[in-house]
Short mmCIF file of C-alpha atoms and ligand atoms in Angstrom, two decimals:
data_model
loop_
_atom_site.label_atom_id
_atom_site.label_comp_id
_atom_site.label_asym_id
_atom_site.label_seq_id
_atom_site.Cartn_x
_atom_site.Cartn_y
_atom_site.Cartn_z
CA MET A 1 0.00 0.00 0.00
CA ALA A 2 1.45 3.34 -1.00
CA VAL A 3 0.56 6.40 1.01
CA GLN A 4 -3.19 7.04 0.96
CA HIS A 5 -5.06 10.23 1.80
CA PHE A 6 -8.63 10.56 3.09
CA LEU A 7 -10.58 13.80 3.39
CA GLY A 8 -13.19 14.54 6.04
CA LEU A 9 -15.47 17.56 5.54
CA ASP A 10 -17.51 18.87 8.44
CA SER A 11 -20.35 21.20 7.45
CA SER A 12 -21.33 22.62 10.81
CA THR A 13 -23.56 25.51 11.83
CA GLN A 14 -20.83 28.14 11.73
CA SER A 15 -18.19 26.77 9.41
CA LEU A 16 -17.03 24.19 6.92
CA SER A 17 -13.85 22.35 7.95
CA ALA A 18 -11.55 19.98 6.15
CA THR A 19 -9.34 17.32 7.76
CA ILE A 20 -6.96 15.21 5.68
CA ILE A 21 -5.40 12.07 7.14
CA GLU A 22 -2.46 10.20 5.69
CA VAL A 23 -2.32 6.43 6.02
CA GLU A 24 1.01 4.72 5.46
CA ALA A 25 1.87 1.01 5.49
CA ASN A 26 4.38 -0.14 8.11
CA SER A 27 5.62 -3.43 9.54
CA THR A 28 2.67 -3.73 11.95
CA GLY A 29 -0.01 -2.75 9.43
CA PHE A 30 -0.37 0.99 8.98
CA SER A 31 0.01 4.30 10.73
CA SER A 32 -2.48 7.12 10.38
CA LYS A 33 -2.03 10.83 11.09
CA ILE A 34 -3.66 14.19 10.39
CA ILE A 35 -1.63 16.08 7.77
CA TYR A 36 -3.87 19.08 7.06
CA GLU A 37 -6.74 20.96 8.65
CA THR A 38 -8.50 24.11 7.56
CA SER A 39 -11.79 25.84 8.13
CA ILE A 40 -14.04 28.45 6.52
CA ASN A 41 -16.20 30.56 8.76
CA PHE A 42 -19.55 31.36 7.14
CA GLN A 43 -20.13 34.74 8.74
CA GLU A 44 -16.63 36.00 7.94
CA ASN A 45 -16.67 34.81 4.34
CA PHE A 46 -20.27 35.20 3.28
CA GLY A 47 -21.53 38.47 4.74
CA LYS A 48 -23.85 38.85 1.76
CA TYR A 49 -26.16 36.14 3.12
CA GLY A 50 -26.78 38.13 6.31
CA VAL A 51 -26.06 35.24 8.66
CA LYS A 52 -24.88 35.60 12.22
CA ASN A 53 -22.82 32.62 13.36
CA GLY A 54 -24.07 30.81 10.27
CA VAL A 55 -27.78 31.36 10.97
CA LEU A 56 -30.28 33.95 9.69
CA PRO A 57 -31.89 36.19 12.32
CA ASP A 58 -35.25 34.92 13.61
CA SER A 59 -37.22 37.71 11.89
CA LYS A 60 -40.63 36.61 13.20
CA GLY A 61 -39.39 35.96 16.73
CA ILE A 62 -41.09 32.56 16.85
CA GLY A 63 -38.05 30.37 17.33
CA GLU A 64 -37.33 29.80 13.65
CA ALA A 65 -33.74 29.15 12.57
CA PHE A 66 -32.78 29.01 8.89
CA SER A 67 -29.56 28.95 6.92
CA PRO A 68 -29.15 29.43 3.15
CA PRO A 69 -28.04 26.14 1.53
CA GLN A 70 -26.33 28.18 -1.20
CA MET A 71 -23.91 29.42 1.47
CA TRP A 72 -22.90 25.83 2.24
CA VAL A 73 -22.46 25.26 -1.52
CA GLU A 74 -20.23 28.32 -1.92
CA ALA A 75 -18.18 27.21 1.06
CA LEU A 76 -17.56 23.87 -0.64
CA ASP A 77 -15.97 25.56 -3.65
CA LEU A 78 -14.02 27.87 -1.38
CA ILE A 79 -12.55 25.08 0.77
CA PHE A 80 -11.37 23.12 -2.29
CA GLN A 81 -9.88 26.34 -3.69
CA LYS A 82 -8.16 26.94 -0.36
CA MET A 83 -6.61 23.45 -0.45
CA LEU A 84 -5.47 24.04 -4.04
CA ASP A 85 -3.95 27.43 -3.11
CA ALA A 86 -2.13 25.79 -0.18
CA ASN A 87 -0.60 23.29 -2.65
CA ILE A 88 -2.37 20.40 -0.96
CA SER A 89 -2.32 17.63 -3.52
CA LEU A 90 -5.72 15.98 -3.74
CA SER A 91 -4.49 13.40 -6.23
CA LYS A 92 -3.83 10.84 -3.46
CA LEU A 93 -7.38 11.12 -2.10
CA LYS A 94 -8.96 7.68 -1.97
CA ALA A 95 -12.29 8.67 -0.42
CA ILE A 96 -14.16 11.63 1.07
CA GLY A 97 -16.38 11.40 4.16
CA VAL A 98 -18.79 14.10 5.31
CA SER A 99 -20.11 15.18 8.69
CA GLY A 100 -23.00 17.63 8.90
CA GLN A 101 -24.87 19.51 11.60
CA GLN A 102 -27.72 17.19 12.50
CA HIS A 103 -31.40 17.64 11.59
CA GLY A 104 -31.01 20.51 9.03
CA SER A 105 -32.74 19.79 5.72
CA VAL A 106 -32.36 20.84 2.06
CA TYR A 107 -35.29 20.73 -0.39
CA LEU A 108 -34.50 20.04 -4.05
CA ASN A 109 -36.79 20.24 -7.09
CA SER A 110 -37.09 18.08 -10.18
CA SER A 111 -34.16 19.75 -11.96
CA ALA A 112 -31.69 18.85 -9.19
CA ASP A 113 -30.79 15.41 -10.58
CA SER A 114 -29.75 16.74 -13.95
CA ILE A 115 -27.99 19.77 -12.46
CA LEU A 116 -25.93 17.50 -10.20
CA ALA A 117 -25.14 15.09 -13.01
CA ASN A 118 -23.92 17.85 -15.34
CA LEU A 119 -21.77 20.04 -13.11
CA THR A 120 -19.26 21.87 -15.28
CA PRO A 121 -15.95 23.28 -14.01
CA GLN A 122 -16.51 26.33 -16.21
CA LYS A 123 -18.97 27.70 -13.63
CA ASN A 124 -18.96 27.64 -9.85
CA LEU A 125 -21.22 25.37 -7.83
CA ALA A 126 -23.54 28.08 -6.47
CA GLU A 127 -24.29 29.40 -9.97
CA GLN A 128 -25.17 25.93 -11.16
CA LEU A 129 -27.27 24.93 -8.15
CA ALA A 130 -29.19 28.23 -7.95
CA ASN A 131 -32.29 26.72 -9.58
CA ALA A 132 -32.16 23.33 -7.87
CA TYR A 133 -34.23 24.21 -4.79
CA SER A 134 -37.92 23.95 -4.02
CA ARG A 135 -37.33 25.82 -0.76
CA GLU A 136 -34.84 28.64 -0.64
CA LEU A 137 -33.87 28.24 3.01
CA SER A 138 -33.00 25.26 5.18
CA PRO A 139 -34.45 24.90 8.67
CA ILE A 140 -31.64 23.88 11.03
CA TRP A 141 -31.28 22.26 14.47
CA MET A 142 -31.67 25.55 16.34
CA ASP A 143 -35.27 25.89 15.15
CA SER A 144 -37.81 25.42 17.94
CA SER A 145 -40.94 26.52 16.05
CA THR A 146 -42.56 23.14 15.44
CA SER A 147 -44.20 22.26 18.78
CA GLU A 148 -47.59 21.95 17.05
CA GLU A 149 -46.21 19.53 14.44
CA CYS A 150 -44.45 17.49 17.16
CA ALA A 151 -47.76 17.15 18.99
CA GLU A 152 -49.59 16.13 15.79
CA ILE A 153 -47.03 13.48 14.83
CA THR A 154 -46.85 12.19 18.41
CA GLU A 155 -50.62 11.80 18.58
CA VAL A 156 -50.84 9.85 15.32
CA LEU A 157 -47.98 7.56 16.42
CA GLY A 158 -49.61 6.77 19.77
CA GLY A 159 -47.81 9.02 22.25
CA PRO A 160 -44.23 10.02 23.14
CA LYS A 161 -43.13 6.59 24.36
CA SER A 162 -44.26 5.01 21.14
CA VAL A 163 -42.42 7.63 19.00
CA CYS A 164 -39.28 6.96 21.05
CA GLU A 165 -39.68 3.19 20.69
CA ILE A 166 -40.07 3.50 16.90
CA THR A 167 -37.55 6.22 16.06
CA GLY A 168 -35.08 6.22 19.01
CA SER A 169 -36.14 9.67 20.25
CA GLU A 170 -39.35 11.38 21.20
CA CYS A 171 -40.50 14.13 18.83
CA PHE A 172 -38.24 17.15 19.16
CA GLU A 173 -38.85 20.51 17.49
CA ARG A 174 -35.47 20.52 15.76
CA PHE A 175 -35.82 17.00 14.33
CA THR A 176 -36.40 16.89 10.58
CA GLY A 177 -39.80 15.14 10.51
CA PRO A 178 -41.62 17.92 12.39
CA GLN A 179 -39.75 20.47 10.22
CA ILE A 180 -40.91 18.73 7.04
CA ARG A 181 -44.49 18.63 8.33
CA LYS A 182 -44.42 22.36 8.99
CA PHE A 183 -43.18 23.01 5.43
CA TYR A 184 -45.93 20.78 4.01
CA LYS A 185 -48.59 22.62 6.06
CA GLN A 186 -47.33 26.13 5.28
CA ASP A 187 -46.32 25.72 1.64
CA SER A 188 -48.03 22.69 0.15
CA LYS A 189 -47.07 23.79 -3.39
CA GLY A 190 -43.39 24.01 -2.44
CA TYR A 191 -43.68 20.62 -0.75
CA GLN A 192 -45.27 19.10 -3.86
CA GLU A 193 -42.51 20.51 -6.03
CA THR A 194 -39.91 18.88 -3.80
CA GLN A 195 -38.33 15.88 -5.45
CA HIS A 196 -35.67 15.14 -2.85
CA ILE A 197 -35.31 16.04 0.80
CA CYS A 198 -31.69 15.84 1.92
CA LEU A 199 -30.04 16.41 5.27
CA VAL A 200 -27.01 18.71 5.37
CA SER A 201 -24.96 15.52 5.72
CA SER A 202 -26.44 14.00 2.55
CA PHE A 203 -26.59 17.24 0.53
CA VAL A 204 -22.81 17.78 0.62
CA PRO A 205 -21.91 14.24 -0.57
CA SER A 206 -24.63 14.52 -3.24
CA ILE A 207 -22.76 17.49 -4.71
CA LEU A 208 -19.44 15.65 -4.39
CA ALA A 209 -20.83 12.58 -6.14
CA GLY A 210 -22.90 14.51 -8.72
CA LYS A 211 -25.99 12.54 -7.75
CA ILE A 212 -28.31 12.15 -4.78
CA VAL A 213 -26.66 10.17 -2.00
CA GLY A 214 -28.75 8.49 0.70
CA ILE A 215 -29.04 9.41 4.37
CA ASP A 216 -27.15 7.13 6.80
CA PRO A 217 -28.68 5.57 9.96
CA GLY A 218 -26.63 7.94 12.13
CA ASP A 219 -28.27 11.11 10.84
CA GLY A 220 -31.48 9.35 9.74
CA ALA A 221 -32.20 8.69 13.40
CA GLY A 222 -32.34 12.45 13.99
CA MET A 223 -35.45 12.84 11.86
CA ASN A 224 -38.20 11.04 13.83
CA LEU A 225 -38.74 9.14 10.58
CA MET A 226 -36.45 6.12 10.73
CA ASP A 227 -37.26 2.82 12.40
CA ILE A 228 -34.34 2.57 14.81
CA ARG A 229 -34.33 -1.24 14.73
CA SER A 230 -34.59 -1.93 11.00
CA LYS A 231 -32.63 1.24 10.07
CA ALA A 232 -35.17 1.87 7.27
CA TRP A 233 -37.85 4.56 6.96
CA SER A 234 -40.82 3.80 9.19
CA ALA A 235 -43.98 3.73 7.06
CA ASP A 236 -46.03 4.88 10.08
CA ALA A 237 -43.74 7.80 10.84
CA LEU A 238 -43.67 8.85 7.17
CA ARG A 239 -47.51 8.77 7.03
CA ALA A 240 -47.82 10.72 10.27
CA THR A 241 -45.50 13.44 8.93
CA ALA A 242 -46.52 14.34 5.36
CA PRO A 243 -48.08 12.70 2.27
CA ASP A 244 -45.83 10.93 -0.24
CA LEU A 245 -42.83 11.56 1.96
CA GLY A 246 -41.29 8.16 1.21
CA GLN A 247 -40.94 9.15 -2.44
CA LYS A 248 -38.94 12.24 -1.54
CA LEU A 249 -36.41 10.37 0.62
CA PHE A 250 -33.71 8.17 -0.83
CA SER A 251 -33.52 4.83 1.06
CA VAL A 252 -31.51 4.85 4.26
CA THR A 253 -28.00 3.87 3.14
CA PRO A 254 -25.42 2.06 5.31
CA SER A 255 -22.81 4.50 6.62
CA ASP A 256 -19.97 2.52 5.04
CA ALA A 257 -21.51 2.07 1.57
CA ILE A 258 -19.58 3.41 -1.39
CA CYS A 259 -21.97 5.63 -3.35
CA GLY A 260 -19.82 6.33 -6.39
CA LYS A 261 -16.78 8.24 -7.59
CA VAL A 262 -16.29 11.96 -7.11
CA SER A 263 -17.93 14.17 -9.75
CA ASN A 264 -15.75 15.19 -12.66
CA TYR A 265 -16.27 18.79 -11.51
CA PHE A 266 -13.84 18.25 -8.61
CA VAL A 267 -11.43 16.23 -10.74
CA GLU A 268 -11.05 18.90 -13.38
CA LYS A 269 -11.26 21.94 -11.18
CA TYR A 270 -9.34 20.86 -8.10
CA SER A 271 -7.32 17.86 -9.34
CA VAL A 272 -9.05 15.42 -7.02
CA ALA A 273 -8.12 11.82 -7.92
CA ALA A 274 -10.65 10.58 -10.49
CA ASP A 275 -11.16 7.31 -8.60
CA CYS A 276 -11.82 9.02 -5.26
CA GLU A 277 -14.87 7.39 -3.65
CA ILE A 278 -17.79 9.15 -1.99
CA LEU A 279 -19.62 7.61 0.97
CA PRO A 280 -22.81 8.74 2.73
CA GLY A 281 -22.38 11.58 5.19
CA THR A 282 -23.45 11.33 8.80
CA GLY A 283 -24.42 13.76 11.56
CA ASP A 284 -21.78 15.65 13.50
CA ASN A 285 -22.52 13.68 16.67
CA PRO A 286 -22.23 10.21 15.08
CA SER A 287 -19.13 11.49 13.29
CA SER A 288 -17.64 12.74 16.57
CA LEU A 289 -18.32 9.31 18.06
CA ILE A 290 -15.86 7.93 15.50
CA GLY A 291 -13.41 10.84 15.85
CA LEU A 292 -13.31 10.20 19.60
CA GLY A 293 -12.55 6.52 18.98
CA LEU A 294 -15.83 5.23 20.46
CA VAL A 295 -16.12 2.42 17.97
CA VAL A 296 -16.98 -0.54 20.19
CA PRO A 297 -19.55 -0.92 22.98
CA GLY A 298 -17.99 -0.30 26.38
CA ARG A 299 -16.25 2.88 25.18
CA ILE A 300 -17.91 6.07 26.39
CA GLY A 301 -17.02 9.67 25.60
CA ILE A 302 -17.77 12.50 27.97
CA SER A 303 -17.24 16.09 26.95
CA LEU A 304 -17.00 18.42 29.94
CA GLY A 305 -17.98 21.75 28.43
CA THR A 306 -20.61 24.45 28.82
CA SER A 307 -22.96 21.49 28.79
CA ASP A 308 -21.63 18.04 29.63
CA THR A 309 -22.32 15.61 26.80
CA LEU A 310 -22.20 11.84 27.00
CA PHE A 311 -21.56 9.83 23.84
CA ALA A 312 -21.57 6.06 23.91
CA ALA A 313 -21.39 3.15 21.52
CA MET A 314 -24.20 0.66 22.25
CA LYS A 315 -24.77 -2.85 20.96
CA ASN A 316 -28.58 -3.06 21.09
CA PRO A 317 -31.25 -0.55 20.06
CA ASN A 318 -32.42 0.08 23.64
CA THR A 319 -34.22 3.37 24.12
CA ASP A 320 -34.26 5.74 27.10
CA PRO A 321 -37.47 5.02 29.07
CA THR A 322 -37.62 8.69 30.09
CA GLY A 323 -37.16 9.87 26.49
CA ALA A 324 -34.52 12.37 27.57
CA SER A 325 -31.57 10.88 25.61
CA HIS A 326 -31.28 10.15 21.90
CA VAL A 327 -30.38 6.90 20.19
CA PHE A 328 -28.82 7.22 16.74
CA GLY A 329 -27.25 4.64 14.43
CA SER A 330 -23.49 4.46 14.89
CA PRO A 331 -21.44 4.75 11.69
CA ALA A 332 -19.37 1.86 13.09
CA GLY A 333 -22.51 -0.32 13.06
CA ASP A 334 -24.88 -0.92 15.98
CA TYR A 335 -25.99 2.19 17.87
CA MET A 336 -24.95 5.26 19.79
CA VAL A 337 -26.38 7.29 22.63
CA LEU A 338 -26.27 11.05 22.94
CA ALA A 339 -27.25 12.66 26.22
CA CYS A 340 -26.84 16.33 27.03
CA TYR A 341 -26.55 17.63 30.59
CA LYS A 342 -27.09 21.36 30.58
CA ASN A 343 -25.68 21.95 34.06
CA GLY A 344 -22.05 21.27 33.18
CA SER A 345 -19.39 23.97 33.51
CA LEU A 346 -22.10 26.36 34.59
CA ALA A 347 -22.76 24.34 37.73
CA ARG A 348 -19.05 23.79 38.48
CA GLU A 349 -18.33 27.48 38.05
CA ASN A 350 -21.30 28.58 40.12
CA ILE A 351 -20.28 26.52 43.13
CA LYS A 352 -16.63 27.55 42.75
CA ASP A 353 -17.61 31.23 42.67
CA GLU A 354 -20.10 30.86 45.54
CA PHE A 355 -17.13 30.00 47.78
CA GLY A 356 -14.65 32.33 46.06
CA ALA A 357 -12.40 29.37 45.20
CA SER A 358 -9.80 29.16 42.42
CA TRP A 359 -9.69 26.06 40.21
CA ASP A 360 -6.69 24.81 42.21
CA GLU A 361 -8.66 25.17 45.41
CA PHE A 362 -11.63 23.49 43.71
CA SER A 363 -9.44 20.44 43.12
CA LYS A 364 -8.06 20.46 46.66
CA HIS A 365 -11.58 20.68 48.10
CA LEU A 366 -12.66 17.73 45.97
CA ASN A 367 -9.87 15.65 47.45
CA GLN A 368 -10.57 16.69 51.05
CA ARG A 369 -13.91 14.91 51.22
CA PRO A 370 -14.48 11.15 51.21
CA ALA A 371 -16.23 9.46 48.27
CA GLY A 372 -19.97 9.64 48.92
CA ASN A 373 -19.46 12.94 50.77
CA ASN A 374 -20.92 11.49 54.01
CA GLY A 375 -24.42 11.82 52.58
CA CYS A 376 -24.21 15.47 51.44
CA ILE A 377 -26.18 15.76 48.20
CA ILE A 378 -26.83 18.55 45.71
CA LEU A 379 -29.27 18.33 42.82
CA PRO A 380 -27.36 20.78 40.60
CA TYR A 381 -30.19 22.45 38.69
CA PHE A 382 -28.57 25.87 38.42
CA ASP A 383 -30.44 25.97 35.10
CA THR A 384 -33.29 23.81 33.77
CA GLU A 385 -32.03 20.33 32.88
CA ILE A 386 -32.36 18.10 29.81
CA VAL A 387 -31.36 14.79 31.44
CA PRO A 388 -33.31 14.21 33.62
CA ARG A 389 -36.03 16.55 32.43
CA VAL A 390 -36.21 19.41 34.93
CA PRO A 391 -38.33 22.25 33.53
CA VAL A 392 -37.62 24.73 36.33
CA SER A 393 -34.23 25.75 37.65
CA GLY A 394 -33.46 25.53 41.37
CA VAL A 395 -30.49 23.98 43.21
CA GLN A 396 -31.56 21.50 45.92
CA LYS A 397 -29.29 20.81 48.90
CA TYR A 398 -29.50 17.93 51.38
CA ASN A 399 -27.45 17.55 54.60
CA LEU A 400 -25.54 20.68 53.72
CA ASP A 401 -26.68 23.10 56.43
CA ASN A 402 -23.67 25.09 57.63
CA ALA A 403 -21.40 23.08 55.33
CA GLY A 404 -18.40 24.69 53.62
CA ALA A 405 -16.73 24.80 50.22
CA ALA A 406 -15.40 21.23 50.23
CA GLU A 407 -18.79 19.62 50.95
CA HIS A 408 -20.51 21.73 48.30
CA ILE A 409 -17.88 21.26 45.60
CA ARG A 410 -17.69 17.51 46.14
CA ALA A 411 -21.52 17.36 46.12
CA VAL A 412 -21.80 19.09 42.73
CA VAL A 413 -19.16 16.94 41.02
CA GLU A 414 -20.51 13.70 42.52
CA ALA A 415 -24.02 14.74 41.46
CA GLN A 416 -22.91 15.41 37.87
CA MET A 417 -21.06 12.11 37.51
CA THR A 418 -23.70 10.10 39.35
CA SER A 419 -26.49 11.60 37.25
CA MET A 420 -24.64 10.64 34.05
CA ALA A 421 -24.09 7.10 35.31
CA LEU A 422 -27.64 6.76 36.59
CA HIS A 423 -29.26 8.03 33.43
CA SER A 424 -27.23 5.79 31.17
CA GLU A 425 -28.06 2.59 33.09
CA TRP A 426 -30.86 1.89 30.60
CA MET A 427 -28.22 1.27 27.93
CA GLY A 428 -27.58 -2.03 29.68
CA GLU A 429 -23.82 -1.81 29.17
CA ALA A 430 -21.14 -1.11 31.74
CA PRO A 431 -18.44 1.24 30.42
CA GLN A 432 -14.91 -0.09 30.38
CA ILE A 433 -13.15 3.07 29.34
CA ILE A 434 -14.22 6.69 29.23
CA TYR A 435 -12.48 9.13 26.88
CA VAL A 436 -12.96 12.59 28.25
CA THR A 437 -12.67 15.92 26.39
CA GLY A 438 -13.53 19.58 26.97
CA GLY A 439 -12.14 22.31 29.23
CA ALA A 440 -12.67 20.58 32.58
CA SER A 441 -10.99 17.38 31.38
CA SER A 442 -7.64 18.85 32.47
CA ASN A 443 -8.80 18.55 36.10
CA LYS A 444 -7.50 15.17 37.33
CA GLU A 445 -9.56 15.29 40.53
CA ILE A 446 -12.80 15.55 38.52
CA LEU A 447 -11.62 12.62 36.39
CA GLN A 448 -10.98 10.57 39.57
CA VAL A 449 -14.60 11.11 40.67
CA MET A 450 -15.70 10.07 37.17
CA ALA A 451 -13.58 6.89 37.30
CA ASP A 452 -14.90 6.02 40.77
CA VAL A 453 -18.58 6.67 39.95
CA PHE A 454 -18.51 4.73 36.66
CA ASN A 455 -16.01 2.13 37.93
CA ALA A 456 -14.16 2.57 34.65
CA LYS A 457 -10.77 3.81 33.51
CA VAL A 458 -10.73 7.42 32.32
CA ALA A 459 -8.36 8.79 29.68
CA ARG A 460 -8.06 12.31 28.39
CA GLN A 461 -8.75 12.64 24.66
CA THR A 462 -7.11 15.62 22.99
CA THR A 463 -8.73 15.50 19.54
CA THR A 464 -9.97 18.98 18.69
CA ASN A 465 -12.26 18.59 15.66
CA ALA A 466 -13.69 15.15 16.39
CA ALA A 467 -16.47 15.50 13.77
CA GLY A 468 -14.07 16.33 10.91
CA LEU A 469 -11.61 13.63 11.96
CA GLY A 470 -14.48 11.15 12.26
CA ALA A 471 -15.45 11.92 8.65
CA ALA A 472 -11.90 11.22 7.41
CA LEU A 473 -11.67 8.01 9.46
CA ARG A 474 -15.01 6.85 8.06
CA ALA A 475 -13.64 7.43 4.55
CA HIS A 476 -10.60 5.27 5.39
CA HIS A 477 -12.81 2.52 6.80
CA ALA A 478 -15.30 2.49 3.91
CA PHE A 479 -12.51 2.51 1.33
CA ASN A 480 -10.77 -0.45 2.98
CA LYS A 481 -14.03 -2.33 3.36
CA ALA A 482 -14.77 -1.92 -0.35
CA SER A 483 -11.26 -2.99 -1.33
CA ALA A 484 -9.80 -6.39 -0.60
CA ALA A 485 -8.47 -5.32 2.79
CA PRO A 486 -11.26 -4.62 5.29
CA CYS A 487 -9.96 -3.30 8.56
CA GLU A 488 -11.26 -3.41 12.15
CA TRP A 489 -12.66 -0.15 13.49
CA THR A 490 -10.35 -0.37 16.49
CA ASP A 491 -7.38 -0.32 14.06
CA ILE A 492 -8.77 2.62 12.08
CA VAL A 493 -8.90 4.80 15.23
CA LYS A 494 -5.85 3.37 17.06
CA ASP A 495 -3.56 6.34 16.38
CA TYR A 496 -6.16 8.82 17.65
CA VAL A 497 -7.09 7.37 21.06
CA PRO A 498 -5.10 7.81 24.28
CA SER A 499 -2.69 4.89 24.30
CA ASP A 500 -0.38 5.69 27.21
CA GLU A 501 -1.99 3.59 29.94
CA SER A 502 0.21 5.22 32.58
CA GLN A 503 -1.84 8.39 31.99
CA TYR A 504 -5.19 6.66 32.61
CA VAL A 505 -7.08 7.52 35.79
CA SER A 506 -8.14 4.22 37.38
CA PRO A 507 -11.02 3.66 39.79
CA ILE A 508 -10.10 3.27 43.47
CA GLU A 509 -11.86 0.24 44.91
CA GLU A 510 -13.02 1.70 48.23
CA ASN A 511 -14.34 4.84 46.49
CA VAL A 512 -16.24 2.69 44.00
CA LYS A 513 -17.91 0.89 46.88
CA ALA A 514 -18.87 4.10 48.68
CA LEU A 515 -20.21 5.62 45.47
CA LYS A 516 -22.41 2.62 44.74
CA GLY A 517 -24.23 3.38 47.98
CA PHE A 518 -24.25 7.07 47.14
CA ARG A 519 -25.85 6.32 43.76
CA GLU A 520 -28.83 4.74 45.52
CA SER A 521 -29.31 7.74 47.84
CA TYR A 522 -29.00 10.07 44.86
CA ARG A 523 -31.50 8.02 42.84
CA LYS A 524 -34.03 8.24 45.68
CA THR A 525 -33.46 11.96 46.31
CA GLU A 526 -33.72 12.82 42.62
CA LYS A 527 -36.86 10.69 42.17
CA GLU A 528 -38.61 12.36 45.09
CA TYR A 529 -37.69 15.81 43.83
CA LEU A 530 -38.83 15.08 40.25
CA GLU A 531 -42.16 13.81 41.60
CA GLN A 532 -42.47 16.93 43.72
CA ILE A 533 -41.96 19.31 40.77
CA LYS A 534 -44.26 17.22 38.58
CA ALA A 535 -47.00 17.53 41.18
CA ALA A 536 -46.43 21.29 41.37
CA VAL A 537 -46.82 21.87 37.60
C1 XUL B 601 -27.97 17.19 18.16
C2 XUL B 601 -28.04 18.62 17.79
C3 XUL B 601 -26.79 19.39 17.69
C4 XUL B 601 -26.36 19.56 16.26
C5 XUL B 601 -25.21 20.54 16.23
O1 XUL B 601 -29.21 16.60 18.31
O2 XUL B 601 -29.09 19.17 17.56
O3 XUL B 601 -25.75 18.80 18.43
O4 XUL B 601 -26.04 18.33 15.70
O5 XUL B 601 -24.63 20.62 14.98
#
């Protein structure tokens, strides 16, 4: 095997990024490394569209969020031009993978197929695609204007639990099904004229391939339209959403399928290798799952950021009985879980500031208290919470009268970690290793609490653009699978996961024991409080 290059493109809300990895044969198989990364910010480059952070202002003030698909198209030309200008040779590219912001949709009319098939390098992409749309703007994941449509779909499908059972998530305003239903209700002519509905993650590869490329089970699961078990469109969900919808959606396509070679447009204009393969795109979260190396069940990723986010690979299509987490297809096969905890850094910072502590002192305080905090508990709802669903903010304290900084700080961190562990029990899989990212992942004392609560090893993951890297790694995997040399997922990601075991934070047995008991007290306290607020509403 000579040196091979794979490109990952990440079309996110604010920017389009490119990540190129180089794979080189060696005595033990191959080594893989990132050789180039670049990014194009939409607001900085495309002022003419009037977007702020990639999104148009909500002119009606009703929670709508749109972006112009033509801006994404222009960015695609620009990023290839940028690579050309930087003398990045694209002639070694074997395959291109795409990651896209989840849920956003693009509506194409009956001329789209022929426009895509006849792209000419004499004109730019935006000029050629200008007449391909049946809807000028794309609703994106920040849109919260479809509560009515969510309620309508949910009713037809037999209630929230049933929607979650079928599609992996309850109906959410930002999910594509409710967005499509709103379009159908508000502009039935535009809906009728729509030949293809793409997601951002399938629109970009469709341009690259010069033909419509299917939606993968990773992003398909973010639509409230896909049967999470069969990974095919659910006839009931399609019917509940809009008429003839099945005809406007290409079949769900396996994430590692090869959809065809790159369009001649990119070969002639940007010297991309003519045999470069295009695979289906996936959502940025499923793509990040791969970029973080979470390719086999038992590997969990936790990002400690503004919100804390838990990503996990899961073998079976179990669904969250409370409907608060999402289940998507994993591009590595099987499934993934995405759960967002709003009270992340916000809660840690609040308690730190309440006691005027520095981050160093925060760590010292954490260490001063025993695991389980002698029964001191905080329910850390500094803000409303997504998992579990807490619709009103309000921090609850138990056994903390007259307590000081150490008790409070330990209580918040134990609550955060315990809540994540508790609310992922339904997955039915014990984590073996947790890869942790985000600002607070540099705090070893927080990682020790995490290791003790989950009874798993914790390793710091330093990947910065996990979604873009995930797209490039998917390209490598799909290319190998299609050639004579299929490769294990664990090998594909091996050079991007923390490998120095001496740096792992390991669980301490006596802490694990104490925190098992603490988990039960926390479960009971949380349950009672959730019942209390439910009764009050
Ligand atoms: C996930 C979601 C966001 C977007 C961001 O459900 O809405 O994370 O994917 O791009």
